[in-house]
Short mmCIF file of C-alpha atoms in Angstrom, two decimals:
data_model
loop_
_atom_site.label_atom_id
_atom_site.label_comp_id
_atom_site.label_asym_id
_atom_site.label_seq_id
_atom_site.Cartn_x
_atom_site.Cartn_y
_atom_site.Cartn_z
CA MET A 960 -31.84 1.39 47.07
CA ILE A 961 -33.65 -1.54 48.70
CA VAL A 962 -31.90 -3.96 46.35
CA LEU A 963 -28.50 -2.47 47.12
CA ALA A 964 -29.20 -2.69 50.84
CA CYS A 965 -29.87 -6.42 50.47
CA LEU A 966 -26.56 -7.11 48.74
CA PRO A 967 -23.79 -8.57 50.90
CA PRO A 968 -20.83 -6.27 51.60
CA PHE A 969 -17.87 -6.70 49.24
CA ARG A 970 -14.42 -5.23 48.77
CA LEU A 971 -12.44 -4.59 45.62
CA SER A 972 -9.02 -6.18 45.98
CA PRO A 973 -5.80 -4.40 44.93
CA GLY A 974 -5.40 -7.10 42.28
CA PHE A 975 -8.67 -6.03 40.67
CA PHE A 976 -7.43 -2.47 40.27
CA LEU A 977 -4.11 -3.73 38.88
CA GLN A 978 -5.99 -5.75 36.28
CA ILE A 979 -8.00 -2.67 35.28
CA ILE A 980 -4.82 -0.58 34.98
CA ALA A 981 -3.08 -3.32 32.99
CA GLY A 982 -6.05 -3.60 30.65
CA LEU A 983 -6.14 0.14 30.03
CA PHE A 984 -2.37 0.18 29.44
CA LEU A 985 -2.51 -2.66 26.93
CA GLY A 986 -5.44 -1.00 25.19
CA ALA A 987 -3.50 2.25 24.88
CA CYS A 988 -0.48 0.37 23.51
CA GLY A 989 -2.68 -1.33 20.93
CA LEU A 990 -4.16 1.98 19.82
CA ARG A 991 -0.67 3.49 19.54
CA PHE A 992 0.46 0.53 17.41
CA LEU A 993 -2.54 0.93 15.10
CA GLN A 994 -1.97 4.67 14.78
CA THR A 995 1.64 4.11 13.72
CA SER A 996 0.67 1.38 11.28
CA ILE A 997 -2.23 3.25 9.70
CA ALA A 998 -1.08 6.88 9.74
CA GLY A 999 2.18 7.39 11.61
CA LYS A 1000 4.58 5.80 9.13
CA GLY A 1001 3.01 7.82 6.34
CA LYS A 1002 3.66 11.03 8.26
CA ILE A 1003 7.27 9.98 8.79
CA TRP A 1004 7.77 9.59 5.04
CA ASP A 1005 5.95 12.84 4.28
CA THR A 1006 8.39 14.69 6.53
CA LEU A 1007 11.45 12.87 5.18
CA LEU A 1008 10.65 13.29 1.48
CA HIS A 1009 9.91 16.97 2.02
CA LYS A 1010 13.43 17.44 3.42
CA VAL A 1011 15.28 15.64 0.62
CA ALA A 1012 16.18 17.21 -2.73
CA ILE A 1013 14.79 14.77 -5.32
CA ASP A 1014 15.37 15.09 -9.07
CA PRO A 1015 11.97 15.11 -10.83
CA ALA A 1016 13.47 12.69 -13.39
CA ALA A 1017 15.05 10.37 -10.82
CA GLN A 1018 15.18 6.61 -11.22
CA CYS A 1019 13.91 5.29 -7.87
CA LEU A 1020 13.80 1.88 -6.21
CA ASP A 1021 11.66 1.00 -3.18
CA VAL A 1022 12.83 -2.25 -1.56
CA GLY A 1023 10.21 -4.16 0.39
CA CYS A 1024 7.49 -2.01 -1.16
CA GLY A 1025 4.53 -3.82 0.45
CA ASN A 1026 1.32 -1.91 -0.28
CA GLY A 1027 3.19 0.84 -2.13
CA LEU A 1028 3.00 3.52 0.58
CA VAL A 1029 6.39 5.06 -0.27
CA MET A 1030 5.98 4.58 -4.02
CA PHE A 1031 2.74 6.55 -4.09
CA LYS A 1032 4.28 9.34 -2.03
CA LEU A 1033 7.36 9.45 -4.28
CA ALA A 1034 5.17 9.82 -7.35
CA ALA A 1035 4.52 13.46 -6.46
CA TYR A 1036 8.27 14.17 -6.45
CA VAL A 1037 9.37 12.40 -9.64
CA PRO A 1038 6.73 13.15 -12.30
CA HIS A 1039 9.30 12.62 -15.07
CA GLY A 1040 11.15 9.69 -13.54
CA GLN A 1041 10.48 6.05 -12.79
CA ILE A 1042 9.67 4.28 -9.52
CA LEU A 1043 10.18 0.54 -9.21
CA GLY A 1044 9.00 -1.40 -6.17
CA ILE A 1045 10.29 -4.86 -5.28
CA ASP A 1046 9.14 -7.35 -2.67
CA ILE A 1047 9.13 -11.09 -2.05
CA TRP A 1048 5.53 -10.88 -0.78
CA ARG A 1049 6.00 -13.13 2.25
CA ALA A 1050 2.63 -13.67 3.92
CA LYS A 1051 4.08 -13.41 7.45
CA ASP A 1052 5.47 -9.93 6.77
CA GLN A 1053 2.47 -8.58 4.86
CA SER A 1054 -1.04 -7.41 5.69
CA HIS A 1055 -3.03 -8.68 2.70
CA ASN A 1056 -0.39 -7.17 0.40
CA SER A 1057 0.46 -8.81 -2.91
CA GLN A 1058 1.93 -7.84 -6.24
CA ALA A 1059 -1.50 -8.16 -7.88
CA ASN A 1060 -3.16 -5.91 -5.28
CA LEU A 1061 -0.48 -3.26 -5.63
CA GLU A 1062 -0.63 -3.33 -9.43
CA THR A 1063 -4.40 -2.86 -9.21
CA ALA A 1064 -3.95 0.12 -6.88
CA ILE A 1065 -1.39 1.64 -9.25
CA ALA A 1066 -3.73 1.26 -12.21
CA THR A 1067 -6.64 2.72 -10.22
CA LYS A 1068 -4.57 5.83 -9.49
CA ASN A 1069 -3.55 6.08 -13.19
CA LEU A 1070 0.13 5.80 -12.30
CA SER A 1071 1.11 2.78 -14.40
CA HIS A 1072 3.32 5.03 -16.56
CA LEU A 1073 5.37 5.97 -13.50
CA LEU A 1074 5.18 3.07 -11.02
CA GLN A 1075 6.20 -0.53 -11.72
CA VAL A 1076 6.29 -3.58 -9.44
CA GLN A 1077 8.52 -6.63 -9.57
CA THR A 1078 9.06 -9.71 -7.41
CA ALA A 1079 12.68 -9.69 -6.24
CA ASP A 1080 14.75 -10.25 -3.11
CA MET A 1081 16.71 -7.22 -1.89
CA ARG A 1082 19.64 -9.55 -1.13
CA GLN A 1083 19.99 -10.57 -4.78
CA MET A 1084 18.52 -7.97 -7.11
CA PRO A 1085 18.32 -8.49 -10.88
CA PHE A 1086 19.56 -5.00 -11.71
CA GLU A 1087 22.78 -3.64 -13.13
CA ALA A 1088 25.17 -1.71 -10.91
CA ASN A 1089 24.63 2.05 -10.61
CA SER A 1090 21.01 1.88 -11.78
CA PHE A 1091 19.15 4.11 -9.32
CA ASP A 1092 19.35 7.72 -8.15
CA LEU A 1093 17.28 7.09 -5.02
CA ILE A 1094 16.59 3.94 -3.02
CA THR A 1095 14.05 3.76 -0.20
CA ALA A 1096 13.41 1.07 2.39
CA SER A 1097 10.43 1.36 4.72
CA LEU A 1098 10.30 -1.02 7.69
CA ALA A 1099 11.72 -3.76 5.49
CA ILE A 1100 15.37 -4.55 6.21
CA HIS A 1101 14.79 -5.56 9.84
CA ASN A 1102 12.56 -8.42 8.60
CA ILE A 1103 15.76 -10.18 7.50
CA LYS A 1104 16.60 -12.06 10.68
CA SER A 1105 20.34 -12.65 10.26
CA GLN A 1106 22.78 -9.74 10.59
CA ALA A 1107 24.92 -11.31 7.87
CA GLN A 1108 21.93 -11.35 5.53
CA ARG A 1109 21.01 -7.76 6.42
CA ARG A 1110 24.57 -6.82 5.49
CA LYS A 1111 24.10 -8.65 2.19
CA ALA A 1112 20.93 -6.63 1.52
CA LEU A 1113 22.74 -3.36 2.20
CA GLN A 1114 25.61 -4.49 -0.04
CA GLU A 1115 23.15 -5.11 -2.87
CA ILE A 1116 21.47 -1.76 -2.28
CA THR A 1117 24.90 -0.11 -2.46
CA ARG A 1118 25.71 -1.95 -5.69
CA VAL A 1119 22.60 -0.80 -7.57
CA LEU A 1120 22.67 2.76 -6.18
CA LYS A 1121 24.50 5.31 -8.30
CA ASP A 1122 27.63 6.84 -6.79
CA THR A 1123 25.77 10.15 -6.66
CA GLY A 1124 22.58 8.55 -5.32
CA GLU A 1125 20.94 8.64 -1.91
CA LEU A 1126 19.54 5.96 0.37
CA LEU A 1127 16.56 6.65 2.65
CA ILE A 1128 15.69 4.15 5.38
CA VAL A 1129 12.88 4.14 7.93
CA ASP A 1130 13.09 1.12 10.20
CA MET A 1131 12.73 -0.20 13.74
CA ALA A 1132 14.16 -2.74 16.21
CA TYR A 1133 17.11 -0.49 17.15
CA LYS A 1134 19.03 -1.37 13.98
CA ASP A 1135 20.25 2.17 13.22
CA LYS A 1136 23.77 1.70 14.62
CA GLU A 1137 24.11 -1.63 12.85
CA TYR A 1138 23.12 -0.10 9.51
CA LEU A 1139 25.41 2.89 10.03
CA GLY A 1140 28.38 0.62 10.68
CA ILE A 1141 27.71 -1.47 7.59
CA LEU A 1142 27.14 1.54 5.34
CA LYS A 1143 30.38 3.16 6.53
CA ASP A 1144 32.19 -0.05 5.60
CA LEU A 1145 30.54 0.15 2.16
CA GLY A 1146 31.87 3.64 1.48
CA PHE A 1147 29.06 5.93 2.59
CA ASN A 1148 30.27 9.01 4.43
CA HIS A 1149 27.33 11.43 4.55
CA PHE A 1150 24.62 10.49 7.04
CA THR A 1151 21.68 11.82 8.98
CA THR A 1152 19.92 9.70 11.56
CA TYR A 1153 17.22 10.58 14.05
CA SER A 1154 14.27 9.19 15.95
CA ALA A 1155 10.97 9.18 14.08
CA GLY A 1156 9.19 10.34 17.25
CA HIS A 1157 5.79 9.21 18.49
CA ASP A 1158 4.56 8.65 14.92
CA GLY A 1159 6.93 5.68 14.85
CA TRP A 1160 6.08 4.12 18.22
CA TRP A 1161 5.00 0.48 17.80
CA GLY A 1162 2.99 0.45 21.00
CA GLY A 1163 5.12 2.89 22.96
CA PRO A 1164 8.52 4.63 23.21
CA TRP A 1165 10.21 1.31 23.99
CA ALA A 1166 9.55 0.20 20.37
CA PRO A 1167 10.57 3.24 18.29
CA SER A 1168 11.31 3.79 14.62
CA PHE A 1169 14.29 5.68 13.23
CA VAL A 1170 15.17 7.54 10.06
CA LEU A 1171 18.53 7.13 8.33
CA THR A 1172 19.73 8.84 5.16
CA ALA A 1173 23.04 7.97 3.52
CA ALA A 1174 25.09 9.18 0.55
CA ARG A 1175 28.64 8.72 -0.70
#
């Protein structure tokens, strides 16, 4: 008490409180971003895959597979099928992901008979037309910066998807209307699209994720 009495009087400025509030806000945004990255996107795919009727013997393709999140989840739905993941493994789009790391994870989970990985660009895929029953894309297509090139990717996805197949997309950056327009041009006419909710917030509701399913 004596020490406090000896201290000179001071006032906390409004700017100080604003800095505290801003710091807390940014911290909360960072935590929300991490939650979406670590757990939220997985929950989104759990919900989506549970809603979709998937043939246990389906031939599946995951474009922009990254660390294999969607591939591993799909494995439970297609025990008699095949799941192929492709990526170009760009360092700027990855978080310590690589083909070698994913192949090691697949082997560790004893899923090498079901899951395969290949280096390929979704805009120019080395597959025959009508090859896959199901194609998934998780937070991948928006990484292509040009709209013309995103269209090219969706054209390639359409080419390798069977006429009876289904496309499942989870993405961000408000690209849902763009993708819908392109897919309609490409002959798709059965769609569902909805917000992924707070599990897909990249920091807050101003940076949401969306879910889009499409079939012909």
